[in-house]
mmCIF file of C-alpha atoms in Angstrom:
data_model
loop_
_atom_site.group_PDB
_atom_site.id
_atom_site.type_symbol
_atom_site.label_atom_id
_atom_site.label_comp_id
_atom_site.label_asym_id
_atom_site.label_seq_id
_atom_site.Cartn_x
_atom_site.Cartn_y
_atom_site.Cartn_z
ATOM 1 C CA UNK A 1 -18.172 15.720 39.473
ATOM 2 C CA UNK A 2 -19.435 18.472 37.208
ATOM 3 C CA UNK A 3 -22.982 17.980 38.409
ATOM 4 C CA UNK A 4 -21.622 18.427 41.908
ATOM 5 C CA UNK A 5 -19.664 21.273 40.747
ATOM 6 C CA UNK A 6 -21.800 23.253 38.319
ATOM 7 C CA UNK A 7 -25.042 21.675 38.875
ATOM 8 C CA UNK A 8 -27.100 24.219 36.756
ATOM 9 C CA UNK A 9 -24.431 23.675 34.109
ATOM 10 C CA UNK A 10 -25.954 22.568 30.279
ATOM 11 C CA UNK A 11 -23.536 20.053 28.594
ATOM 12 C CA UNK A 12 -24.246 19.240 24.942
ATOM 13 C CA UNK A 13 -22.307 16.683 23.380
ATOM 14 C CA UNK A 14 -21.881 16.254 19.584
ATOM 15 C CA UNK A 15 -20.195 13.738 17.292
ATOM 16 C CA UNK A 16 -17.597 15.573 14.618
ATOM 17 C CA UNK A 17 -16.884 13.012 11.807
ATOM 18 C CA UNK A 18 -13.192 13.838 11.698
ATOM 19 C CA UNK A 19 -10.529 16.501 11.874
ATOM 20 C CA UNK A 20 -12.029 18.688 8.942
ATOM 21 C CA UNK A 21 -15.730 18.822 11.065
ATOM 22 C CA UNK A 22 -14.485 19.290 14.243
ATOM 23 C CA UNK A 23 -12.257 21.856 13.316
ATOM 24 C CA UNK A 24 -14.981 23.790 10.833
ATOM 25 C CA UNK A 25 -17.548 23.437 14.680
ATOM 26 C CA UNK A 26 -15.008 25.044 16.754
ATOM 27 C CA UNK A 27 -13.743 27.665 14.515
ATOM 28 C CA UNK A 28 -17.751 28.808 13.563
ATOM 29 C CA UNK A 29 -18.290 28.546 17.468
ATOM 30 C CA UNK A 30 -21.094 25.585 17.332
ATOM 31 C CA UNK A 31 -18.605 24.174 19.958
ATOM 32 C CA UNK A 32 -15.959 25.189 22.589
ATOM 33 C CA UNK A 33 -14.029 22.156 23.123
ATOM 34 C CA UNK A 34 -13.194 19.120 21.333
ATOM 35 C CA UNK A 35 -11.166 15.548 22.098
ATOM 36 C CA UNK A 36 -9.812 13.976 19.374
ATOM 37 C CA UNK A 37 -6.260 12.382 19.096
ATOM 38 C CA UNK A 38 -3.655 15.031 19.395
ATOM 39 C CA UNK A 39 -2.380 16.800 16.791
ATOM 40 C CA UNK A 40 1.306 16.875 15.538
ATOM 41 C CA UNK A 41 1.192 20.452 14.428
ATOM 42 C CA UNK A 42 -2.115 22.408 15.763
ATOM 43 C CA UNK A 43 -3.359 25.252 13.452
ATOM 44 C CA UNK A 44 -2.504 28.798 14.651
ATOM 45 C CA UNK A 45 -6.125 29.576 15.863
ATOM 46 C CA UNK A 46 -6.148 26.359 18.228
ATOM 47 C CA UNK A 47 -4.969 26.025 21.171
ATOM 48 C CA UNK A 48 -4.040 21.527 22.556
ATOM 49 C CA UNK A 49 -3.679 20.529 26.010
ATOM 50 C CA UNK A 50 -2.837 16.693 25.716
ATOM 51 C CA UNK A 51 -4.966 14.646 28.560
ATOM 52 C CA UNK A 52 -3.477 11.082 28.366
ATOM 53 C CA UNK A 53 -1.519 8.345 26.616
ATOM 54 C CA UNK A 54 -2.680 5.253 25.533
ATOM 55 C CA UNK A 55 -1.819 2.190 23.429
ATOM 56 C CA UNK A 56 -3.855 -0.022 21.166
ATOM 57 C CA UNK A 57 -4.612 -3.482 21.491
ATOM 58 C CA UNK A 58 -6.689 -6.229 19.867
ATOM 59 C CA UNK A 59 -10.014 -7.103 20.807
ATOM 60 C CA UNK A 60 -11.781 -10.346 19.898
ATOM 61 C CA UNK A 61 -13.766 -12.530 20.841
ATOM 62 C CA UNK A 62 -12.358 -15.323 22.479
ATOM 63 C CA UNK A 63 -15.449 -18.125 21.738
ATOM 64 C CA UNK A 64 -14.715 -17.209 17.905
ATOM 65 C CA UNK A 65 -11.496 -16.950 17.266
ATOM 66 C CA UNK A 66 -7.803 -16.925 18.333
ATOM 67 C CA UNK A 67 -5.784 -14.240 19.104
ATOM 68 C CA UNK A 68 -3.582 -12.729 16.051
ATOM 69 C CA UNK A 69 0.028 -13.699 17.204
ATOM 70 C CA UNK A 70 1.652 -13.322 14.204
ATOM 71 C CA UNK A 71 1.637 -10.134 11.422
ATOM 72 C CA UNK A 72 0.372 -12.744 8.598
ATOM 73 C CA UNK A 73 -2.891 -13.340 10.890
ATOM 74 C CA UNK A 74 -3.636 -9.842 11.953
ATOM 75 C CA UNK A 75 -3.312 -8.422 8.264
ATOM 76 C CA UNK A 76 -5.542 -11.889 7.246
ATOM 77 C CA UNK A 77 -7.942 -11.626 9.878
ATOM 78 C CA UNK A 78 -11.359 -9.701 9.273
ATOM 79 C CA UNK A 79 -11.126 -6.486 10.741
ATOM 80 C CA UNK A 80 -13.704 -3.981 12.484
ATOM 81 C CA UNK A 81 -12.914 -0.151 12.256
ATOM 82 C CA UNK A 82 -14.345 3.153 13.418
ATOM 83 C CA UNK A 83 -15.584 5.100 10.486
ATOM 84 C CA UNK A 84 -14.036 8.366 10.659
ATOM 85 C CA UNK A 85 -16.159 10.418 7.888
ATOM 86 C CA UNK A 86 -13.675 10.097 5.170
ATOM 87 C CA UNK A 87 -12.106 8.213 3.154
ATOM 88 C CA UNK A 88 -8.484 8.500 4.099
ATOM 89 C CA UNK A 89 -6.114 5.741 6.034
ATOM 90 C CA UNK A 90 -6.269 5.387 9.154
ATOM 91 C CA UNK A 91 -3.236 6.115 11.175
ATOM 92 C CA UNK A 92 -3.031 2.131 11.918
ATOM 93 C CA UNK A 93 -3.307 1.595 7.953
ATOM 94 C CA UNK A 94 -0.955 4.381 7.189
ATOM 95 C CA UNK A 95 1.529 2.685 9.247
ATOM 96 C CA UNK A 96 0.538 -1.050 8.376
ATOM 97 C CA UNK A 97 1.434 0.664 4.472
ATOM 98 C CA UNK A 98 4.448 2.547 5.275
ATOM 99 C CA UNK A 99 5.650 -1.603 6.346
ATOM 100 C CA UNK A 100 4.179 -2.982 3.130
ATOM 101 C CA UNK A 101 1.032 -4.831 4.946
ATOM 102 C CA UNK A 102 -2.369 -4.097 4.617
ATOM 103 C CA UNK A 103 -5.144 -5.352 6.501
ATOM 104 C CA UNK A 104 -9.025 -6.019 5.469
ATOM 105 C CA UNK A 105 -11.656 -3.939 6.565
ATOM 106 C CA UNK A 106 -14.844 -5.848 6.391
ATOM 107 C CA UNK A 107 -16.885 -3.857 9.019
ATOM 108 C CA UNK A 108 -17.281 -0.097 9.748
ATOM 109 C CA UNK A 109 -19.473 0.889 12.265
ATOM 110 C CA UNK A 110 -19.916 5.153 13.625
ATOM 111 C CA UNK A 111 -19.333 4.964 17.413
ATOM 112 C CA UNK A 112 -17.081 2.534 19.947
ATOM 113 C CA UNK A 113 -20.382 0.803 21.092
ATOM 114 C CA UNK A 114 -21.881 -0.212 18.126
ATOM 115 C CA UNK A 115 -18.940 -1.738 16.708
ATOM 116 C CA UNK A 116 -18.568 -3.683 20.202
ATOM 117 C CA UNK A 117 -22.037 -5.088 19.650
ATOM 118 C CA UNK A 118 -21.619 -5.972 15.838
ATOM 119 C CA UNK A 119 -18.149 -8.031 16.419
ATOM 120 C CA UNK A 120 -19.384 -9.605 19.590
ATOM 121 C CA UNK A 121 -20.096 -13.362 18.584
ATOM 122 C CA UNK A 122 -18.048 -13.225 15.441
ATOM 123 C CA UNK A 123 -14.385 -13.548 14.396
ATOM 124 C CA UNK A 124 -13.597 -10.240 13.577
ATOM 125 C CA UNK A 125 -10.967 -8.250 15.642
ATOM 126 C CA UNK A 126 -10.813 -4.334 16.670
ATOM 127 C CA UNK A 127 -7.873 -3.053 17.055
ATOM 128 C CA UNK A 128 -8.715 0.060 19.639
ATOM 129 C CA UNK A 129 -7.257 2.138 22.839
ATOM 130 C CA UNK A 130 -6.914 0.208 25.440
ATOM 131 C CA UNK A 131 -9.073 2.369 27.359
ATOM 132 C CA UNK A 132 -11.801 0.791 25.848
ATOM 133 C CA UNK A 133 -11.306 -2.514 28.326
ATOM 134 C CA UNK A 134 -12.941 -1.112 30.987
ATOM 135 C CA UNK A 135 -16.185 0.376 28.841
ATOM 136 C CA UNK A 136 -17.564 -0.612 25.321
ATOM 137 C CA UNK A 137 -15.315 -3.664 25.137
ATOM 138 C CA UNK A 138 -15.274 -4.789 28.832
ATOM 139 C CA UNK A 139 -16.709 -8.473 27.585
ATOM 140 C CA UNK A 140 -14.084 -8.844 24.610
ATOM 141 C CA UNK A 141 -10.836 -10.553 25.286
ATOM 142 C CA UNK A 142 -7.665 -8.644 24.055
ATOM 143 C CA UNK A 143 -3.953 -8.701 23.232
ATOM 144 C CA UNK A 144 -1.115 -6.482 21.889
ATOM 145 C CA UNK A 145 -0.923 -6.088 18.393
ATOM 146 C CA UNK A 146 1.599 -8.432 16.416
ATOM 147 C CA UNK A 147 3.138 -5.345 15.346
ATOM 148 C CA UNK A 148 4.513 -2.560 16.972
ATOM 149 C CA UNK A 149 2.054 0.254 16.568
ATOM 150 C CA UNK A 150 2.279 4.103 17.018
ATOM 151 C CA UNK A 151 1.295 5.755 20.950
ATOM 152 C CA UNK A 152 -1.788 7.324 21.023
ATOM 153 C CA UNK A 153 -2.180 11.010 22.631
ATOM 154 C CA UNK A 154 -5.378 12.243 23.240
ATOM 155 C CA UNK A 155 -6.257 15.844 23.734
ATOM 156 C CA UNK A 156 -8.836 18.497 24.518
ATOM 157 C CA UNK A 157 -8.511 21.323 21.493
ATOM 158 C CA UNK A 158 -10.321 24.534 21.757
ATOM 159 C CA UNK A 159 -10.421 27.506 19.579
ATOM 160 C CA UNK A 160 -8.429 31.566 20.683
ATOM 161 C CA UNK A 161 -11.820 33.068 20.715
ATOM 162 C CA UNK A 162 -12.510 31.055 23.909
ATOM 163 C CA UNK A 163 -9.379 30.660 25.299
ATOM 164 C CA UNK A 164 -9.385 33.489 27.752
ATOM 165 C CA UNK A 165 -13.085 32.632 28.930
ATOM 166 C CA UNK A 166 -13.153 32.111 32.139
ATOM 167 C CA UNK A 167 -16.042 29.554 32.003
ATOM 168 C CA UNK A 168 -14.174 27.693 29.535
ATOM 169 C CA UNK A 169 -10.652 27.857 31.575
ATOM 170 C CA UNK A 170 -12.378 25.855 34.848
ATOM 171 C CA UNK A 171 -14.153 23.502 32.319
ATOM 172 C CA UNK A 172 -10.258 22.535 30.789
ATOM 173 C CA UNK A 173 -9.070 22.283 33.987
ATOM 174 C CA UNK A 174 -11.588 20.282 35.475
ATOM 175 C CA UNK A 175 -11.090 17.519 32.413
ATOM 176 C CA UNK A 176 -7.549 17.793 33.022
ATOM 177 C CA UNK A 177 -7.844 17.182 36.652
ATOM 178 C CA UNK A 178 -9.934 14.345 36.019
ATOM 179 C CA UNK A 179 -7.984 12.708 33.727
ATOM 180 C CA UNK A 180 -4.792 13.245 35.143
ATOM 181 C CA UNK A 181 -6.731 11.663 38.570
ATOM 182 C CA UNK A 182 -7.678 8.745 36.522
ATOM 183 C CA UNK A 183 -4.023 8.174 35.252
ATOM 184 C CA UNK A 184 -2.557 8.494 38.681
ATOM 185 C CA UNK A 185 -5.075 5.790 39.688
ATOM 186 C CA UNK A 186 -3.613 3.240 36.963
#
């Protein structure tokens, strides 16, 4: 769609290794838009538009191992996780904590697709958006988590300084059209 649109149109697309990066890139202007979960209180120089919902699940790999149906086996089972550039909880740990649980974390990989390929023929579970079913973890089988774990919002955040471009306006829409599409779809 945005080569059909804007077919001269130069994307780049950079990883930020958490909220500290992403925010230092869009507030030096090395970037004008970032999607990251949304934020619960958004600095005063950043502007959120919130794209979709989603909810995690469990991904495993069914020739391996068995689904975690109970809290005892998901917070004993071996457990892949995004590395997020620091060394803070993740929201899923923070939570698993604030219940008294902790799980182990014997994998960390940078990106969605390389964990999918390093837990694929092992007994290690992911717990992920469910998004991810239809991409990176299309091959994985998956279920709800054994414990009742937080929504998931996920946003476009972009800095003032580029909020009234007009360039930058029909880019935000167009992702917002396009997701909103997508979730009408489901």
């Amino acid at each position: 769609l945005l080569r059909q649109r804007a077919p001269h149109l130069s994307l780049q697309v950079k990883r930020a290794y958490g909220r500290k990066e992403w925010l230092t890139v869009l507030r030096d202007r090395r970037a004008d838009l970032a999607f990251t979960l949304a934020e619960v209180a958004v600095d005063n120089d950043l502007h959120q538009q919130i794209l979709f919902e989603d909810r995690y699940v469990c991904f495993y790999d069914a020739s391996h191992r068995l689904a975690p149906d109970s809290l005892e086996a998901y917070v004993k089972a071996s457990h892949a996780v995004i590395t997020s550039g620091g060394i803070q909880p993740s929201e899923i740990d923070k939570f698993l904590m604030s219940r008294g649980e902790a799980r182990q974390v014997v994998l960390e990989a940078p990106g969605f697709g390389t964990l999918a390929t390093l837990i694929q023929g092992t007994d290690l579970i992911a717990t992920m958006p469910s998004c991810l079913k239809d991409s990176q973890f299309s091959e994985f089988s998956f279920v709800d988590p054994p414990v009742e774990l937080p929504t998931l919002q996920f946003a476009q955040v972009w800095h003032q300084l580029s909020a009234t471009s007009e360039r930058q306006q029909w880019f935000r829409q167009l992702i917002s059209d396009v997701m909103s599409n997508r979730q009408s779809a489901k």
